[in-house]
Short mmCIF file of C-alpha atoms and ligand atoms in Angstrom, two decimals:
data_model
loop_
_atom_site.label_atom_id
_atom_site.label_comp_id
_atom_site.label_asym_id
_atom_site.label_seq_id
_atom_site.Cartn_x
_atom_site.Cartn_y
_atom_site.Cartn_z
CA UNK A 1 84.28 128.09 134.49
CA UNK A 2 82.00 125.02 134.49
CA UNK A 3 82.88 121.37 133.62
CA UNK A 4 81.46 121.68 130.27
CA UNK A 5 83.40 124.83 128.87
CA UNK A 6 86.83 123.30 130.77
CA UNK A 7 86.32 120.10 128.65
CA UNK A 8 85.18 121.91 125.42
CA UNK A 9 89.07 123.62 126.54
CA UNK A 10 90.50 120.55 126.88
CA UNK A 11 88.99 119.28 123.11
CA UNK A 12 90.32 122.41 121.81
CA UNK A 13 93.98 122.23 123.68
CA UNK A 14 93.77 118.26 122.80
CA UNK A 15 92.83 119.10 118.83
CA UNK A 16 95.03 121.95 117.63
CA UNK A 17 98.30 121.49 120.11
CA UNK A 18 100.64 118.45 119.79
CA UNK A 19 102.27 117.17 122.98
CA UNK A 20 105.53 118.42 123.68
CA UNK A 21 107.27 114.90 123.72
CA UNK A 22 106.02 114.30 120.62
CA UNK A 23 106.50 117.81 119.12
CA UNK A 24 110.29 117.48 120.07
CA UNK A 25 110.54 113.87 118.73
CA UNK A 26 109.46 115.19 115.25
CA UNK A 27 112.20 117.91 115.51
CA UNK A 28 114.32 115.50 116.50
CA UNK A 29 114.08 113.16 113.84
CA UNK A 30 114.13 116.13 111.47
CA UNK A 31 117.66 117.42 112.27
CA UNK A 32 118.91 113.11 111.65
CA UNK A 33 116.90 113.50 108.39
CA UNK A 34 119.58 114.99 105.16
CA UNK A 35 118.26 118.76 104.43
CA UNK A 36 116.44 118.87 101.05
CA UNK A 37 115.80 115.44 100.99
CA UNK A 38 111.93 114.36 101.13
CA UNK A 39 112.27 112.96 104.66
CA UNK A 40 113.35 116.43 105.49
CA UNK A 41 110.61 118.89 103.57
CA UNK A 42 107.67 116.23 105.14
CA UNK A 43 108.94 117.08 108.67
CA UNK A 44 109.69 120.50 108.23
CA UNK A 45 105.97 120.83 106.21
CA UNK A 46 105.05 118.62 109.58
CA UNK A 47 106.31 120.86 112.04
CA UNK A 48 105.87 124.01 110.60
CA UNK A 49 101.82 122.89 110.43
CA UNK A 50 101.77 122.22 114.23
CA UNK A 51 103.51 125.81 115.42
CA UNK A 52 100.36 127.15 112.81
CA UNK A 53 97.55 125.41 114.42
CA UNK A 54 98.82 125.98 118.12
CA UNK A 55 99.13 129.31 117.17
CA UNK A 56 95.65 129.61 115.57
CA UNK A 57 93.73 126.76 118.14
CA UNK A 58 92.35 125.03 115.19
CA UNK A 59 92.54 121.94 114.37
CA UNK A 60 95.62 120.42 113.39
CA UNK A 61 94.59 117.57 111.08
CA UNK A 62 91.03 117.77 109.55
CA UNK A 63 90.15 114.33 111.17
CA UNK A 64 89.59 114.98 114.36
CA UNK A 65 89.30 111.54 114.80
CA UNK A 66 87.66 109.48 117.44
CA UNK A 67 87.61 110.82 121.00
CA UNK A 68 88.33 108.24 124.03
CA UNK A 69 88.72 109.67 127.30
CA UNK A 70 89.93 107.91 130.29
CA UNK A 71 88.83 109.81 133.49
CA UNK A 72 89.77 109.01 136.83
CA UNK A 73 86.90 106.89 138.30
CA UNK A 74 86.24 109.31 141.37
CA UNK A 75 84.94 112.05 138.90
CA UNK A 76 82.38 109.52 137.67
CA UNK A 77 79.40 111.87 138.72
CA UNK A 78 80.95 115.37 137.72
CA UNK A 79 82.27 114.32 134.68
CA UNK A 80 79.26 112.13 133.97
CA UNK A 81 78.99 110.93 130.17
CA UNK A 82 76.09 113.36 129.93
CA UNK A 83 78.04 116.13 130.37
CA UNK A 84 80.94 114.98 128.37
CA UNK A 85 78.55 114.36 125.50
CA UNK A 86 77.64 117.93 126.37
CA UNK A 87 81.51 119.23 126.21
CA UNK A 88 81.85 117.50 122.63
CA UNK A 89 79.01 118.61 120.84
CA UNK A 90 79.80 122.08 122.44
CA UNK A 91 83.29 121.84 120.89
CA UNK A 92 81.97 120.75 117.60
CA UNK A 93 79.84 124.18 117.45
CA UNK A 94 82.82 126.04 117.72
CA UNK A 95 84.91 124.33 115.18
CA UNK A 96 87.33 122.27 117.68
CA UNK A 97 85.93 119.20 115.93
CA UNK A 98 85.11 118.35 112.34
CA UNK A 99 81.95 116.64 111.83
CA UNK A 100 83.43 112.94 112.28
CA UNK A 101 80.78 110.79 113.40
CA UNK A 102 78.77 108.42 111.02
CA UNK A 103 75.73 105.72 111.93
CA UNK A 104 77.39 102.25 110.52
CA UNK A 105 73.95 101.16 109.46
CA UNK A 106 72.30 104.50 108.22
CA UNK A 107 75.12 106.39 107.17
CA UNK A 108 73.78 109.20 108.55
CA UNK A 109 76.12 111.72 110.64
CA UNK A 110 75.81 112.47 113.76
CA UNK A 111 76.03 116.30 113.26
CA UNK A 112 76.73 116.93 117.57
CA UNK A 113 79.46 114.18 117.48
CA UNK A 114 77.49 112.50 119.88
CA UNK A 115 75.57 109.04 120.02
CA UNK A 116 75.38 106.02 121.78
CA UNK A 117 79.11 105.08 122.52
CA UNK A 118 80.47 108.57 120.90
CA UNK A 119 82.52 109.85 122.48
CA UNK A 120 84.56 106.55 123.64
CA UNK A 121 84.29 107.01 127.70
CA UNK A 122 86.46 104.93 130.39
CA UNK A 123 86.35 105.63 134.23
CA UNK A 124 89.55 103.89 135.11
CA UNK A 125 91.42 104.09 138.16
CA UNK A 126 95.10 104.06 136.69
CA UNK A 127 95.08 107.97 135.72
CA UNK A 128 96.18 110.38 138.24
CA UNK A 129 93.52 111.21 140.45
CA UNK A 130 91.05 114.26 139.45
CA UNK A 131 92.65 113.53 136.05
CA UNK A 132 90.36 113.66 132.62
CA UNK A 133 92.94 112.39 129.60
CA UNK A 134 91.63 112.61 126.22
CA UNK A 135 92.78 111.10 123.24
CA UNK A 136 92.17 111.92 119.15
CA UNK A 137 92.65 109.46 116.91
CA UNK A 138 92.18 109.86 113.00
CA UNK A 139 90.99 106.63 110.86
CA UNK A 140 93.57 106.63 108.91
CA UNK A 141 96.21 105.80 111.67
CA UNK A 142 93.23 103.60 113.32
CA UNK A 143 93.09 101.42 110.02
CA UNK A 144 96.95 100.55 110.07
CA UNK A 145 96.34 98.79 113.93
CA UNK A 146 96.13 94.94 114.10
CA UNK A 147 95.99 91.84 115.64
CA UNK A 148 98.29 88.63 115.10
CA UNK A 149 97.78 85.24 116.89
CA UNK A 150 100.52 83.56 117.71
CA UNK A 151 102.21 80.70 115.88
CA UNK A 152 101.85 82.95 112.68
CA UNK A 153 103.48 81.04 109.95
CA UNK A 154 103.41 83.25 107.07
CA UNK A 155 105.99 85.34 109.50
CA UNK A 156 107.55 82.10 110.99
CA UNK A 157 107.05 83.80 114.27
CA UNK A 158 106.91 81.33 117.14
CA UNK A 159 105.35 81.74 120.23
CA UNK A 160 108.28 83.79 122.03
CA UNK A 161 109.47 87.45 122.15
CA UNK A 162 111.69 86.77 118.80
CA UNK A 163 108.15 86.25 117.47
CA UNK A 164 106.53 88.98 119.09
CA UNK A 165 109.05 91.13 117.14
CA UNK A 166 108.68 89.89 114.11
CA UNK A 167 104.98 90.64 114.27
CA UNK A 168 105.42 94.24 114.92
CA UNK A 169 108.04 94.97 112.30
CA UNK A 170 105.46 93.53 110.15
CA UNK A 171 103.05 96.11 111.44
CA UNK A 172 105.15 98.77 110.55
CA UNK A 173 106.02 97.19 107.14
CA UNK A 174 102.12 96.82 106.34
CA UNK A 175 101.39 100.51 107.55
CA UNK A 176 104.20 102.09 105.13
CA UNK A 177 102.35 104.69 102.57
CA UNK A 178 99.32 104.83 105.02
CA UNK A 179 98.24 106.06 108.24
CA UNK A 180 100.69 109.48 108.12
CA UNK A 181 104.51 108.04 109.02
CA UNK A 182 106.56 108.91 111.09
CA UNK A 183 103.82 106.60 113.72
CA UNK A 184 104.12 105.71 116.80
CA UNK A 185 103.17 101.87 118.24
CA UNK A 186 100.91 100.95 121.31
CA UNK A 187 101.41 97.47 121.71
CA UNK A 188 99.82 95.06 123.93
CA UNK A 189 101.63 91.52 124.16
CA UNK A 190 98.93 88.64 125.09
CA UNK A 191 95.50 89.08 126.99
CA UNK A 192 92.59 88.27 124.93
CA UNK A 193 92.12 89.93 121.34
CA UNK A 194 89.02 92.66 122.84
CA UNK A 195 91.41 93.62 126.00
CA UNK A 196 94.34 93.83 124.24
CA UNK A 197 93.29 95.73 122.06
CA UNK A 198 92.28 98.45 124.76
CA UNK A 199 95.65 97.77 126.34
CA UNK A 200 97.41 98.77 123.19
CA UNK A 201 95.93 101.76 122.51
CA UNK A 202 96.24 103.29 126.22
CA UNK A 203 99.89 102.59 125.78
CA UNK A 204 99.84 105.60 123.43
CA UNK A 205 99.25 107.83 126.33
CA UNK A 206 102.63 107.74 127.64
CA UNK A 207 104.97 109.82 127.08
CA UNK A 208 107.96 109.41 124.25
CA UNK A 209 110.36 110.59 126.94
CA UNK A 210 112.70 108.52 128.42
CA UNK A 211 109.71 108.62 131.28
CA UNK A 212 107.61 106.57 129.43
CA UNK A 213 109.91 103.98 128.85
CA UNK A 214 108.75 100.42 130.81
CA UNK A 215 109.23 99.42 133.79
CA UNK A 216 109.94 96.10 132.72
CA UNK A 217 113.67 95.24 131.18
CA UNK A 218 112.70 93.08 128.70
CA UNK A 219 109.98 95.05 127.14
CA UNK A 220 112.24 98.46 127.46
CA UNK A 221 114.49 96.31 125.23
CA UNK A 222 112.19 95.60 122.93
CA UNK A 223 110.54 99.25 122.88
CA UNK A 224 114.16 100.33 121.69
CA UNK A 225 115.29 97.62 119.44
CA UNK A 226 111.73 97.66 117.48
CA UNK A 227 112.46 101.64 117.39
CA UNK A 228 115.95 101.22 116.07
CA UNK A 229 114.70 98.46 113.36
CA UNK A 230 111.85 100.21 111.66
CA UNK A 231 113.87 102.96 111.71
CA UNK A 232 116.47 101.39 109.74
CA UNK A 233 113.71 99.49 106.88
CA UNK A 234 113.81 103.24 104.61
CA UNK A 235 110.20 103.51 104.63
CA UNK A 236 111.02 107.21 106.01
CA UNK A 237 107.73 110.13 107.00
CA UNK A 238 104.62 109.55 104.35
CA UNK A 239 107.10 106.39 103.11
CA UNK A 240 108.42 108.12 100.89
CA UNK A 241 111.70 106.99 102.21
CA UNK A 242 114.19 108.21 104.68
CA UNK A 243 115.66 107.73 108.74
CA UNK A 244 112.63 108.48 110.29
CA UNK A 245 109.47 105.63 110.28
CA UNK A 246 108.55 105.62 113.49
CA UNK A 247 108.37 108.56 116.09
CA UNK A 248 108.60 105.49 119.25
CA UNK A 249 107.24 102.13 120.70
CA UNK A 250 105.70 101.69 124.17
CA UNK A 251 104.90 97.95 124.82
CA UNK A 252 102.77 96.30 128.00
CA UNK A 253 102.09 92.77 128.71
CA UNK A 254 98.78 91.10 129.71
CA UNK A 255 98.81 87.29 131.07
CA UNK A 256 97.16 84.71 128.47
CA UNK A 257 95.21 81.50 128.72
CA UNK A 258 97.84 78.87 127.83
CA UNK A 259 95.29 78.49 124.12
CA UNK A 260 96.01 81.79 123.14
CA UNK A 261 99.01 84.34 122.49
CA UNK A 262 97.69 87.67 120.83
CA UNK A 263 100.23 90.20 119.57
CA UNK A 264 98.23 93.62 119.18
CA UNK A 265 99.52 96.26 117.85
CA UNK A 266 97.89 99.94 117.93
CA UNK A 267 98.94 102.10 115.12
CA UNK A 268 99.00 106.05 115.65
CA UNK A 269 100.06 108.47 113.37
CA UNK A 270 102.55 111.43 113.74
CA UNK A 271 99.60 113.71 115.10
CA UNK A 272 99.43 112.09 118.06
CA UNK A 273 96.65 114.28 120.14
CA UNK A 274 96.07 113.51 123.55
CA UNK A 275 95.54 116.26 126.41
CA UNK A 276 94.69 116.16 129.84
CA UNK A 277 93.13 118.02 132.36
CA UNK A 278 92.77 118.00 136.03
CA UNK A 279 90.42 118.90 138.62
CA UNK A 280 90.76 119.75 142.07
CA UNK A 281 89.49 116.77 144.17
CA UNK B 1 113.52 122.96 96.57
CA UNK B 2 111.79 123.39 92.73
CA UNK B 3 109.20 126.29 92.24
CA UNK B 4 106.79 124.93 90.25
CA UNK B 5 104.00 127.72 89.14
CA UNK B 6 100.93 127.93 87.10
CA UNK B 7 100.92 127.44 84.04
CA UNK B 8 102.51 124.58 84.81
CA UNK B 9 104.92 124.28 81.64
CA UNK B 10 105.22 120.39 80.22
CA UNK B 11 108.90 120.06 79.29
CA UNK B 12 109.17 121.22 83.26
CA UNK B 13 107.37 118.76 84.41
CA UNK B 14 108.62 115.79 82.66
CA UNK B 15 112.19 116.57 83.75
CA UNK B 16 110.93 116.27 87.54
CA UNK B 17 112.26 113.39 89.18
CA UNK B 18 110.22 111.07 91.79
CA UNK B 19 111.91 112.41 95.25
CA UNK B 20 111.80 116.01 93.95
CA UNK B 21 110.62 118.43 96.58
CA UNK B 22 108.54 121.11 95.16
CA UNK B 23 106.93 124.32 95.62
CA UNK B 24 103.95 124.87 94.26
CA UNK B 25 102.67 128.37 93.09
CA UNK B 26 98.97 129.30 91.20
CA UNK B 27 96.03 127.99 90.25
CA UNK B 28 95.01 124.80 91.85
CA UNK B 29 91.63 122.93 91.15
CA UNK B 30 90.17 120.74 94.27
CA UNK B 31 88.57 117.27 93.36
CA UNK B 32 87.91 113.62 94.89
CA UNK B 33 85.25 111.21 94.55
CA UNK B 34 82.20 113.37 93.13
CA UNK B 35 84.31 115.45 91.17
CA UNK B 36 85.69 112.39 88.95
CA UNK B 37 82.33 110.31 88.65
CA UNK B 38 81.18 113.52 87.41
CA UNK B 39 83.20 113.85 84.66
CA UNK B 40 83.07 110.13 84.07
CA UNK B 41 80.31 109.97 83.53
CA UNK B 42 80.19 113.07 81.01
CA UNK B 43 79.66 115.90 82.77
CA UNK B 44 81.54 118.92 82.15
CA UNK B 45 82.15 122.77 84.24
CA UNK B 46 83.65 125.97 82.21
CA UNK B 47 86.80 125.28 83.66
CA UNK B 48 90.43 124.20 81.76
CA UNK B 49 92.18 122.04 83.59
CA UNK B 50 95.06 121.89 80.58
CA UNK B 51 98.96 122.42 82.17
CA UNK B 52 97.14 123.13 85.44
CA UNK B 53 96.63 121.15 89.11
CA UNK B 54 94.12 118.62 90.21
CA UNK B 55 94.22 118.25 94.38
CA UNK B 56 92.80 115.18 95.98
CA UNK B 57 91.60 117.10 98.53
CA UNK B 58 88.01 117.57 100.66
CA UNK B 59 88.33 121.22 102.41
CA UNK B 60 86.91 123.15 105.10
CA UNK B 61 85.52 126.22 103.81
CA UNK B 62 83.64 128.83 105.86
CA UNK B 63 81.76 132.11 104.32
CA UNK B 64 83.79 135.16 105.00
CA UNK B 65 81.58 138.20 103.67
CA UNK B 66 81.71 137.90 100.06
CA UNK B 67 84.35 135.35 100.09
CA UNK B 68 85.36 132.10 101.35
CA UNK B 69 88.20 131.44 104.11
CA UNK B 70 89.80 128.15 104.26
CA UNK B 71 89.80 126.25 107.20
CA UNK B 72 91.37 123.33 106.85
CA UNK B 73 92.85 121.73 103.14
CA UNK B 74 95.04 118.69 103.59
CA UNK B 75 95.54 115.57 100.79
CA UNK B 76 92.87 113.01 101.12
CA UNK B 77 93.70 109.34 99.83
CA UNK B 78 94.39 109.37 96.01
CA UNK B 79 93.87 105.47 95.65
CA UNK B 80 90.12 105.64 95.23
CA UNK B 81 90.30 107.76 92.28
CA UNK B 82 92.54 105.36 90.52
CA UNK B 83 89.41 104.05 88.22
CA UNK B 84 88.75 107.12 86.79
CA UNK B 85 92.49 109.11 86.69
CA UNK B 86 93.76 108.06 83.74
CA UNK B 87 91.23 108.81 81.36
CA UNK B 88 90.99 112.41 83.23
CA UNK B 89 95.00 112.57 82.79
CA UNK B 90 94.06 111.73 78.84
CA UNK B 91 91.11 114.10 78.40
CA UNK B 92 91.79 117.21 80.56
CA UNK B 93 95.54 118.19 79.90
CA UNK B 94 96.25 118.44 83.40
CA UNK B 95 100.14 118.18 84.65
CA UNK B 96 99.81 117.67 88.12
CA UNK B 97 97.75 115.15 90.38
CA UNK B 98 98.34 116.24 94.45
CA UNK B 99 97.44 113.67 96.89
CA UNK B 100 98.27 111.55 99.64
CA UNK B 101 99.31 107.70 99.28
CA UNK B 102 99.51 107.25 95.79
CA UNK B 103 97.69 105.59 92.53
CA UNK B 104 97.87 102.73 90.41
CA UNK B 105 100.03 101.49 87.36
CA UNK B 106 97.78 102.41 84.97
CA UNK B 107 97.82 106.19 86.35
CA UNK B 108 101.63 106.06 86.42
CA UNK B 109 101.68 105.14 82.50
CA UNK B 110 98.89 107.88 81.55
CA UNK B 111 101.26 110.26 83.67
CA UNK B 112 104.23 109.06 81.73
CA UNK B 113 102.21 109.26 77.96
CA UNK B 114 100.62 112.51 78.86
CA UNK B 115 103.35 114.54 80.88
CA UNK B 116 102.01 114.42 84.14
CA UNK B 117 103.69 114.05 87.57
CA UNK B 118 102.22 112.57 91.29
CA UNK B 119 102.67 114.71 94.11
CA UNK B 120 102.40 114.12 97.43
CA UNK B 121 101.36 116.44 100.24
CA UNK B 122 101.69 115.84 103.84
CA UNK B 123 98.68 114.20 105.10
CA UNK B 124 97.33 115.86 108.48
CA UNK B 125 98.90 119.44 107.68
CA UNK B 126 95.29 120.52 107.10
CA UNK B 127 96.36 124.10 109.01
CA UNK B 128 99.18 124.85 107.01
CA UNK B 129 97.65 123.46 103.31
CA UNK B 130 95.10 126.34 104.62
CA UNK B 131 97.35 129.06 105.12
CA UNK B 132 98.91 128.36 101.56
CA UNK B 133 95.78 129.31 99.95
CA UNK B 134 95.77 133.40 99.37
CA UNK B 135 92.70 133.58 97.32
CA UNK B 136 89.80 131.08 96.60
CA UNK B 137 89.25 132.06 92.84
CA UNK B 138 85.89 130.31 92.48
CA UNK B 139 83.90 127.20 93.51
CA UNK B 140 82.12 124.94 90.90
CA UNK B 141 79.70 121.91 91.75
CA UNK B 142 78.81 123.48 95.04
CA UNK B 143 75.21 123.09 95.06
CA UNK B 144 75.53 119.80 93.47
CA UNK B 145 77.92 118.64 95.69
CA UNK B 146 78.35 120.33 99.16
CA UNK B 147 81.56 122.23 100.31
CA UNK B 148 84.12 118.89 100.92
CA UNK B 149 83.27 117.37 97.41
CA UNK B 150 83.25 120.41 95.27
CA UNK B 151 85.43 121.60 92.76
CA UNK B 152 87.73 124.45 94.26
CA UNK B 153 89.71 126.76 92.28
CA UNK B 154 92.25 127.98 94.89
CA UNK B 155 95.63 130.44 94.38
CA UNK B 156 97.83 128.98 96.51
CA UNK B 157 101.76 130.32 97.33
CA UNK B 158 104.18 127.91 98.20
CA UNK B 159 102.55 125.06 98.72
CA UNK B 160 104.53 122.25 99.55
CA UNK B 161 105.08 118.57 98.32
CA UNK B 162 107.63 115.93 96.78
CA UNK B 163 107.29 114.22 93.69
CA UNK B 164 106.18 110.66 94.45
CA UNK B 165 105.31 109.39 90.77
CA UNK B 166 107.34 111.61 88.12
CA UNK B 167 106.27 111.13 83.79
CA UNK B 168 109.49 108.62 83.26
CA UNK B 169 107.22 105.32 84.97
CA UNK B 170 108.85 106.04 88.31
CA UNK B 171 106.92 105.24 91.69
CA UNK B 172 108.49 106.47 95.07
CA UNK B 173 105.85 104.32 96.91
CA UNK B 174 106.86 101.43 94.60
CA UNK B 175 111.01 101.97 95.21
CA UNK B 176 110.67 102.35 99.34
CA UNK B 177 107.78 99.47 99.29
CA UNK B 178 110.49 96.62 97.58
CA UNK B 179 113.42 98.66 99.83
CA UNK B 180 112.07 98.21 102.49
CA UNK B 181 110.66 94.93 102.27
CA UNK B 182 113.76 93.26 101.19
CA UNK B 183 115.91 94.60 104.26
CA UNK B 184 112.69 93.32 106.50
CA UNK B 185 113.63 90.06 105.00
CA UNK B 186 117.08 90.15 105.83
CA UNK B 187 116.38 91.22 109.23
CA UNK B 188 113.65 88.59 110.10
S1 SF4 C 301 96.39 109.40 109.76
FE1 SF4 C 301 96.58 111.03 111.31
S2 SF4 C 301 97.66 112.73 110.32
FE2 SF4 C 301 96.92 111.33 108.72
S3 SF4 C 301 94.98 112.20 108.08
FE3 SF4 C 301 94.53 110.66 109.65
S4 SF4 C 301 94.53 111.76 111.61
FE4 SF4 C 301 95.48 113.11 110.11
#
């Protein structure tokens, strides 16, 4: 098989199967939910929707979202953008992708998928080597992310981890009713607001498993106390109340100029999507 | 679990409580943003919506021989309809609004004068909304409109949702939004 058709797989795998972390938390959280209450029915409608579009490999949600990939930086000239562009608008043919992709300033769509700086493409050298992940994320989980500078005092959060915290809870807080609970958070503590806001988002590609749990003790901590607070607000899957508000919370730290102290928070809804591949190197 | 099927009978639905889970079974109509300018602004299909169900909702359709097979039909976001709903509630008899995230006070009272309920579907479950529809009865305003904007009539079977906004002035979103809010308070 050539590069292209093994990344059109990859879109395919990546857009109709949920990772199995991530499948398992939403079972999970399903047998803590009452049966027959409306926590219950969204993740059994939920789960029973993700065993239908594995089985058929279509799409799982009809936004397909925006496509980042992060590919290891020693594929950088067989998995050239040219020939990702060429995977995507390949995958859109077949029906792996919705049409998704709008000009800002003409409003015209972009029928392939494909323009200048769609799909999103990183070389970075922090995935496994010969590695291509891929990532779908749907706007209405993208519109629920955001960005607080600290002192905030509408929150009264200081600059400290007790006001880190209180920024995220308010994340989840202003996300209830939107954006497809139960979520899950990337969040990036500090850097500057463009960085962190990368940083946040690429912690939603690890895992919900107790392997993708930080190194770090103090931001473990917080990953589980943030976890066990949300869940414990009521806002509940599609806040319509219930246990279950957030799926999990993976938190990194980036140093900050002494000015500054950005709290970013990336939002991502229950159909988390992200796939990888790997070639032989 | 309540089995709610077309036509959807009035006294039924104004004894539905918000939180209800139900099962819907029938006739249901497709329509967002087009769809309720449209009729705004006057216009009018051979279609009668009375006792039956409006879904916020743009699908993927494909041509299968004579027919149409559904792709993909999950809620879209009910908010930017909330202009035109309640004079649709008023006008068209309708019982039941599906959708995703809600609508505004002045939908909740026209649900509450007219005998009309809110429910929500589970936004993403495009596959499964899909596989719920048996039949696609019809499409209207398909030329005018394109495939995600028309107006669909589809038979669906057990199509599932829970009451977020019932006909007694009762708001789900409205209940977990001051919940939840107050216990942030307490924990911040
Ligand atoms: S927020 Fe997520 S699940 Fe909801 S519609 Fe968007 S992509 Fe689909």
């Amino acid at each position: 098989m050539n590069t292209v058709e093994k990344l059109a797989g990859l879109i395919r795998e990546t857009s109709s199967s949920l990772p199995e972390d991530v499948e398992s938390a939403l079972a999970k959280a399903k047998r803590r939910e009452q049966g027959g209450s409306s926590a219950s029915v969204v993740l059994g409608t939920v789960l029973d929707n993700v065993r239908l579009a594995r089985k058929l490999g279509s799409p799982l949600c009809q936004d397909t979202g925006t496509l980042a990939f992060y590919i290891d930086a020693s594929l950088r000239r067989k998995v050239s953008p040219a020939v990702v562009k060429k995977a995507v608008a390949l995958a859109t043919t077949r029906g792996y992708l919705r049409k998704n992709c709008i000009d800002s300033v003409t409003g015209k769509s972009y029928d392939d998928n494909c323009a200048d700086g769609a799909p999103v493409i990183h070389y970075v050298d922090w995935v496994e080597k010969g590695c291509v992940r891929l990532v779908l994320k749907g706007g209405g989980s993208e519109n629920m992310s955001r960005q607080y500078s600290l002192p905030d005092s509408t929150l009264g959060a200081g600059r400290d981890i007790a006001g880190v915290r209180k920024c995220i809870l308010d994340a989840v807080v202003k996300a209830q009713g939107f954006g497809c609970a139960p979520g899950i958070l990337g969040v990036c503590i500090g850097g500057d607001r463009a960085t962190a806001y990368e940083v946040a988002k690429e912690q939603l590609l690890r895992s919900l498993d107790a392997s993708g749990e930080s190194s770090d003790a103090v931001l473990r901590r917080l990953e589980k106390s943030i976890l066990r607070e949300s869940n414990s607000l009521g806002i509940g899957p599609m806040g319509l109340g219930g246990k279950t508000t957030l799926l999990g919370v993976r938190i990194a730290s980036r140093p900050r100029v002494p000015a500054s102290f950005f709290v970013t928070v990336a939002y991502m809804c229950w159909a988390c999507r992200r796939g990888s591949l790997k070639f032989k190197v | 679990m309540k089995e709610l099927t077309y036509p959807f009978d009035e006294r039924q639905i104004r004894a539905l409580k918000a939180g209800d889970a139900v099962e819907i079974s029938g006739l249901v109509h497709t329509g967002r943003d087009k769809f309720h300018k449209f009729f705004a602004d006057g216009g009018k299909i051979a279609v009668d919506f009375r006792d039956g169900a409006l879904y916020h909702c743009g699908p993927v359709c494909v041509k299968a021989g004579d027919g149409w097979r559904v792709v993909s039909a999950g809620p879209t976001t009910s908010v930017r309809e909330n202009p035109y709903e309640p004079k649709f509630i008023a006008s068209s008899g309708v019982r039941i609004i599906i959708g995703k995230g809600g609508m505004d006070a002045a939908t909740l009272a026209a649900m509450k004068k007219h005998g009309c309920v809110y429910v929500q579907a589970v936004g993403g479950a495009g596959a499964l909304y899909a596989a719920s529809v048996k039949r696609v009865a019809g499409v209207d305003l398909f030329e005018e409109f394109g495939a995600a904007e028309a107006c669909w009539h589809f038979e669906v079977e057990g199509f599932r949702g829970v009451v977020a906004m019932d006909a007694h002035g009762n708001s789900l979103f409205d209940k977990v939004a001051s919940a939840s809010d107050a216990l942030l308070r307490e924990i911040l």
